[in-house]
Each structure stands twice: as structure tokens, then as C-alpha cells.
PDB file of C-alpha atoms in Angstrom:
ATOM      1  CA  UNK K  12      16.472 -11.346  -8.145  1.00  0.00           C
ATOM      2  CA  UNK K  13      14.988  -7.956  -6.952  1.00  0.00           C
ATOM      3  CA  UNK K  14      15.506  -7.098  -3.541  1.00  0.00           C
ATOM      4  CA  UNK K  15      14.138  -4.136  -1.098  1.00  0.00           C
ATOM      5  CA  UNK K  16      16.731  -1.337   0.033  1.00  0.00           C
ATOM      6  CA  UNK K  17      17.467  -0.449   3.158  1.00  0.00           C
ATOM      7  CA  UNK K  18      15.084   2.522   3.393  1.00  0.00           C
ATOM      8  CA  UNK K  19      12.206   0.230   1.962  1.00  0.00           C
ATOM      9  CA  UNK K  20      13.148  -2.601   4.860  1.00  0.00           C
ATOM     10  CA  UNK K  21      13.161  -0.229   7.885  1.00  0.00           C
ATOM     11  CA  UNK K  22       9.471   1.345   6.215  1.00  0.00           C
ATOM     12  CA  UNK K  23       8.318  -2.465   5.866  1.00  0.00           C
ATOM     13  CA  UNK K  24       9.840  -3.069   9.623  1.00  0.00           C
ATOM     14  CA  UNK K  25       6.926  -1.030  11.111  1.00  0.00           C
ATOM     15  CA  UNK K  26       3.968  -2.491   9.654  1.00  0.00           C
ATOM     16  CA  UNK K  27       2.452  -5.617  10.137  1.00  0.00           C
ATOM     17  CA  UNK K  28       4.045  -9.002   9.858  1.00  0.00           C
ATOM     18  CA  UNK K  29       1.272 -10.151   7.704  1.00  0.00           C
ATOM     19  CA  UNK K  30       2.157  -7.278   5.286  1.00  0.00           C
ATOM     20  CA  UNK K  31       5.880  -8.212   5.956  1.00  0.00           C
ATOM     21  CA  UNK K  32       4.967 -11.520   4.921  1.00  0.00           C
ATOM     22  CA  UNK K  33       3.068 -10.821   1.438  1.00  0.00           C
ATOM     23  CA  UNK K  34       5.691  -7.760   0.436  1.00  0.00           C
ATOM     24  CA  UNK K  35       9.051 -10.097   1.102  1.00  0.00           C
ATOM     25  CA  UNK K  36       7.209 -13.205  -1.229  1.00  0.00           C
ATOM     26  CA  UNK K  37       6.265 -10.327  -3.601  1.00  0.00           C
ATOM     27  CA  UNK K  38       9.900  -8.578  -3.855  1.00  0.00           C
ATOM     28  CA  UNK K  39      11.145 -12.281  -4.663  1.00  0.00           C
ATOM     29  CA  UNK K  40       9.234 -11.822  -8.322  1.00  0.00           C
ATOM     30  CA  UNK K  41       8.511  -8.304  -8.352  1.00  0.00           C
ATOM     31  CA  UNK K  42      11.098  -5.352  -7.751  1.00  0.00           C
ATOM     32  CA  UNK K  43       8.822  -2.917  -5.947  1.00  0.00           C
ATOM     33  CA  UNK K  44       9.758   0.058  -3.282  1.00  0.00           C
ATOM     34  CA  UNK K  45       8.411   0.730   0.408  1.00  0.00           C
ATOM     35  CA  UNK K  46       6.817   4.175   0.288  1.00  0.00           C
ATOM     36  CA  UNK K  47       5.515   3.981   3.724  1.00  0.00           C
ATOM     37  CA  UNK K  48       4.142   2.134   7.039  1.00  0.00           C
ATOM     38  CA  UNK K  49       3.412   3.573   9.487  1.00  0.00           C
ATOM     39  CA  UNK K  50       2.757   7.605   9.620  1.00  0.00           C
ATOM     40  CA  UNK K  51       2.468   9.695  12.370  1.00  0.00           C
ATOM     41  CA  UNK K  52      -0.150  12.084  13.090  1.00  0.00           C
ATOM     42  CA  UNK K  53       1.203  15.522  11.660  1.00  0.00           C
ATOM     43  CA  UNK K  54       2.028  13.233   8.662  1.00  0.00           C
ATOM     44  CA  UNK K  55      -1.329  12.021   8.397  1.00  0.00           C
ATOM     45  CA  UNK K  56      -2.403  15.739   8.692  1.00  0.00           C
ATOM     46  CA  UNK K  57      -0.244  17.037   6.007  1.00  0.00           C
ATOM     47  CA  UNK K  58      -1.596  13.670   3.649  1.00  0.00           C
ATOM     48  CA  UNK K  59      -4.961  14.885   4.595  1.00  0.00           C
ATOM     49  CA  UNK K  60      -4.483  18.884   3.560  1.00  0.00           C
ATOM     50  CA  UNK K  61      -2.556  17.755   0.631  1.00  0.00           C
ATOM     51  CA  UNK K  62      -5.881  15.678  -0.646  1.00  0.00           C
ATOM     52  CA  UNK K  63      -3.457  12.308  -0.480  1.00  0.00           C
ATOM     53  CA  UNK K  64      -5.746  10.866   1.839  1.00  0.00           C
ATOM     54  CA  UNK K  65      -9.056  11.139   3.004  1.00  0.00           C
ATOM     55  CA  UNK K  66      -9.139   9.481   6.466  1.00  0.00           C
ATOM     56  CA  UNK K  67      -7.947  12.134   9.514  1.00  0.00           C
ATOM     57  CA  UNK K  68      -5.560  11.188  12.210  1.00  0.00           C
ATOM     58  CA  UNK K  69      -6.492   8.558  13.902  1.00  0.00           C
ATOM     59  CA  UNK K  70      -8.420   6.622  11.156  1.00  0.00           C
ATOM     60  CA  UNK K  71      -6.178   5.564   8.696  1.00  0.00           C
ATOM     61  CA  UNK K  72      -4.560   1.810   8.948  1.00  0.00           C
ATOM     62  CA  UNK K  73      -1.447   4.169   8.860  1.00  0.00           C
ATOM     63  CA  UNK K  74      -1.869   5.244  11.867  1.00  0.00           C
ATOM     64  CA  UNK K  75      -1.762   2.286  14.022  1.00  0.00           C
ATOM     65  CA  UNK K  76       1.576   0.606  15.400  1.00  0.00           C
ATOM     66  CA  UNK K  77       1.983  -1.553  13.622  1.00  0.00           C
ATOM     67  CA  UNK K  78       0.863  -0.292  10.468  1.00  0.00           C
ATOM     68  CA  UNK K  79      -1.997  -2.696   9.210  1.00  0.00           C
ATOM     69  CA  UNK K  80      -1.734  -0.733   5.641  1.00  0.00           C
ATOM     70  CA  UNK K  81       1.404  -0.072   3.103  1.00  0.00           C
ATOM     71  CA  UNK K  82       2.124   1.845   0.480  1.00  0.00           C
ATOM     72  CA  UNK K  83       4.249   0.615  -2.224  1.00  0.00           C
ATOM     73  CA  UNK K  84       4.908   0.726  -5.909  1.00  0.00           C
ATOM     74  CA  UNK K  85       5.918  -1.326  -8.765  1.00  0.00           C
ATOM     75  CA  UNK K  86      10.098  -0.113  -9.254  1.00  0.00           C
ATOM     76  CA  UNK K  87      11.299   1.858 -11.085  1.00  0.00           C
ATOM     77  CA  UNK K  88       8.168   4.256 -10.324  1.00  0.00           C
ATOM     78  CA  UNK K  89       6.741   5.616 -13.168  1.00  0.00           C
ATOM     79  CA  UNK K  90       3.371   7.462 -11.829  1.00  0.00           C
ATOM     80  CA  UNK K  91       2.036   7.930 -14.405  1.00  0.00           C
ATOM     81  CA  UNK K  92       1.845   4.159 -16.289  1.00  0.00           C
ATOM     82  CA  UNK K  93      -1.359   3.301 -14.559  1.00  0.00           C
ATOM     83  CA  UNK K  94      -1.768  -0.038 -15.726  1.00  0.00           C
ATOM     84  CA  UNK K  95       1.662  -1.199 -14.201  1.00  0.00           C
ATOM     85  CA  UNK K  96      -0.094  -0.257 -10.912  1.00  0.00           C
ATOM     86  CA  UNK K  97      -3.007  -2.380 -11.498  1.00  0.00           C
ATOM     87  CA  UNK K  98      -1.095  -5.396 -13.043  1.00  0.00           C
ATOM     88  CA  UNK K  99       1.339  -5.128  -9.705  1.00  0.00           C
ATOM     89  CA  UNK K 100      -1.289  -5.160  -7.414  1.00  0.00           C
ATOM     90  CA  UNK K 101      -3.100  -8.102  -8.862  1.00  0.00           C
ATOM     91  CA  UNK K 102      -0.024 -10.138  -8.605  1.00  0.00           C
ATOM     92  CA  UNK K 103       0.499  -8.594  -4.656  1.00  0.00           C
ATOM     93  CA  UNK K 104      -3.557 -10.004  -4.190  1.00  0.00           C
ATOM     94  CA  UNK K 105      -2.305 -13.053  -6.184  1.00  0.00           C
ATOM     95  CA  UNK K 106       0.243 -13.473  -3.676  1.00  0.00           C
ATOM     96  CA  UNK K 107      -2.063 -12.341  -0.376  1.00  0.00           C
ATOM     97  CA  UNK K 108      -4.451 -14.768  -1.577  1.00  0.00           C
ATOM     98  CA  UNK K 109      -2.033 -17.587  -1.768  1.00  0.00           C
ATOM     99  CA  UNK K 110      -1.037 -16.922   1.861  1.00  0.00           C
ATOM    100  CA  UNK K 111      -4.845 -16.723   3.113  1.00  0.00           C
ATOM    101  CA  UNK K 112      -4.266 -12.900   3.739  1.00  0.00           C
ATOM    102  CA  UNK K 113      -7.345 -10.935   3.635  1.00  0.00           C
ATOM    103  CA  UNK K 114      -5.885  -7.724   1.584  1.00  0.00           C
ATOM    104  CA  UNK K 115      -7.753  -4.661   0.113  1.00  0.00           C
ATOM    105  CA  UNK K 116      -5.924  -2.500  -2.554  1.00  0.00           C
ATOM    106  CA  UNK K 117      -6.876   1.705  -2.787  1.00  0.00           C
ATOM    107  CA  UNK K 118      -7.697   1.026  -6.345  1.00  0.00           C
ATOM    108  CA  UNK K 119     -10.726  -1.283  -5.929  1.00  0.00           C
ATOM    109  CA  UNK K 120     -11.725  -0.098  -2.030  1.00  0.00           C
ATOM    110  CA  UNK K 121     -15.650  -1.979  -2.149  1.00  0.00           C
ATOM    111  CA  UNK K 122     -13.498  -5.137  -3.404  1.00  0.00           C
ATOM    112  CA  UNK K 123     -15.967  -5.806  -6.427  1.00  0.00           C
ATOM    113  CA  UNK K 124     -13.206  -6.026  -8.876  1.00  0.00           C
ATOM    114  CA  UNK K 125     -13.891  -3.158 -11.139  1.00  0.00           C
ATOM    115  CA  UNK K 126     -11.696  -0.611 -11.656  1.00  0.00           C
ATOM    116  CA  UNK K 127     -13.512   2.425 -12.639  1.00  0.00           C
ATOM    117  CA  UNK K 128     -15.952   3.077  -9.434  1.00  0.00           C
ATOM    118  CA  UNK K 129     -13.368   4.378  -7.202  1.00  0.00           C
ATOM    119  CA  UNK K 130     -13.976   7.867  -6.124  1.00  0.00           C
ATOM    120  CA  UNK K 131     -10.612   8.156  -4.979  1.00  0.00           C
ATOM    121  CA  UNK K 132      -7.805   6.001  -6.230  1.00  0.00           C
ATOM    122  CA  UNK K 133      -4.916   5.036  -4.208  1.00  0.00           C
ATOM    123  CA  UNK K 134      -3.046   3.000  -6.393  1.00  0.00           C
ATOM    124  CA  UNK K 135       0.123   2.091  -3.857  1.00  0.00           C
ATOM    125  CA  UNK K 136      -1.881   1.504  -0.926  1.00  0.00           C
ATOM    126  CA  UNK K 137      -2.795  -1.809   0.185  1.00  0.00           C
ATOM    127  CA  UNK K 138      -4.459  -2.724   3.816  1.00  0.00           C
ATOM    128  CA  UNK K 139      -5.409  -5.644   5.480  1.00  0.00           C
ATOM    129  CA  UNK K 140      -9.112  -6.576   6.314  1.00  0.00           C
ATOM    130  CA  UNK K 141      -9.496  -7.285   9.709  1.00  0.00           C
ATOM    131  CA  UNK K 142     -12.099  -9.804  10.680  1.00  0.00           C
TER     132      UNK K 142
END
């Protein structure tokens, strides 16, 4: 059965526990790693300059404590098998659904379930829709 490593646990530690919640179900069927939680603001900046991201410090779900948005990828990482990305993060909705977890996923932001109107993908992020 997969499991997260350490690194991946003390990343997962800082966000949410409604993102703790989906991501330990998920790692149960689903070997996956913990990119990040939370980041901080000159790591937000340096996302931001490196075109990773597109919200500035304060405005990403990064940025709050805790983290209501994760990044994390299907293991072993393989960026560039894009439709591993999309099959993992139907199964992490799958499992977000299951759990009544409002969750949106970088690669479908508006939530209408295509995949190809996206004018910026973020295929490892996922964030939780706040009511």
C-alpha cells in the first residue's frame, strides 16, 4: 500500500485538515507526493516571477495558514505524461466528492469539466471552495 514520506507529511501538516483528509484516503489507493502547502510570501514572489503562478502574495490559497490549496502529483512524477495528471485528479475529486469536500483542481479552474479552456494549467494544484 503506498504511503506519503516524511517530507510529503510535514508539507501536508500545514494545510488544511479537509485537504489532510482527502490526500491521506487518496495515498491509501494512489501513491502520490506532497509538493507543497503552505508558501510564504518571497516564495509566492519567486512562483509569481517564475510564471508558476499567477496570483501575488497575498492571494493565493497558498498563502493562508493553513493552506486551503495543495500541490501534489501522481508518484513517480513524470511531468510530462499529462494524462496521468488528469486521470489522478479525477480519482482525488472522486475521493473529495465522496467526503462532501468542495475541491477545485488547476486543470479545470471554471469547474465545467472540460479540459482544454484553461488559460493556465496547474495540473498539481488542487484548492478548496469556500462557501
Amino acid at each position: 500500500m503506498p504511503k506519503f514520506s516524511e517530507t510529503s507529511k510535514a508539507r501536508l501538516a500545514k494545510c488544511d485538515a479537509r485537504l489532510q483528509e482527502i490526500f491521506y484516503a487518496v495515498v491509501t489507493k494512489a501513491d502520490c507526493s506532497i509538493l507543497e502547502g503552505h508558501r510564504n510570501e518571497q516564495k509566492q514572489r519567486m512562483m509569481l516571477m517564475q510564471g508558476r503562478t499567477k496570483l501575488a502574495w497575498p492571494n493565493s490559497k497558498h498563502n493562508r495558514v493553513p493552506s486551503l490549496a495543495v500541490d501534489v502529483a501522481p508518484y513517480p512524477i513524470i511531468w510530462d505524461e499529462r494524462e496521468r495528471f488528469i486521470y489522478f485528479a479525477g480519482f482525488v475529486k472522486g475521493i473529495a466528492a465522496a467526503k462532501g469536500i468542495g475541491l477545485r483542481w488547476g486543470g479545470d479552474w471554471d469547474m465545467d469539466n472540460s479540459l482544454k479552456d484553461n488559460r493556465f494549467d496547474d495540473l498539481v494544484h488542487f484548492e478548496l471552495i469556500e462557501s
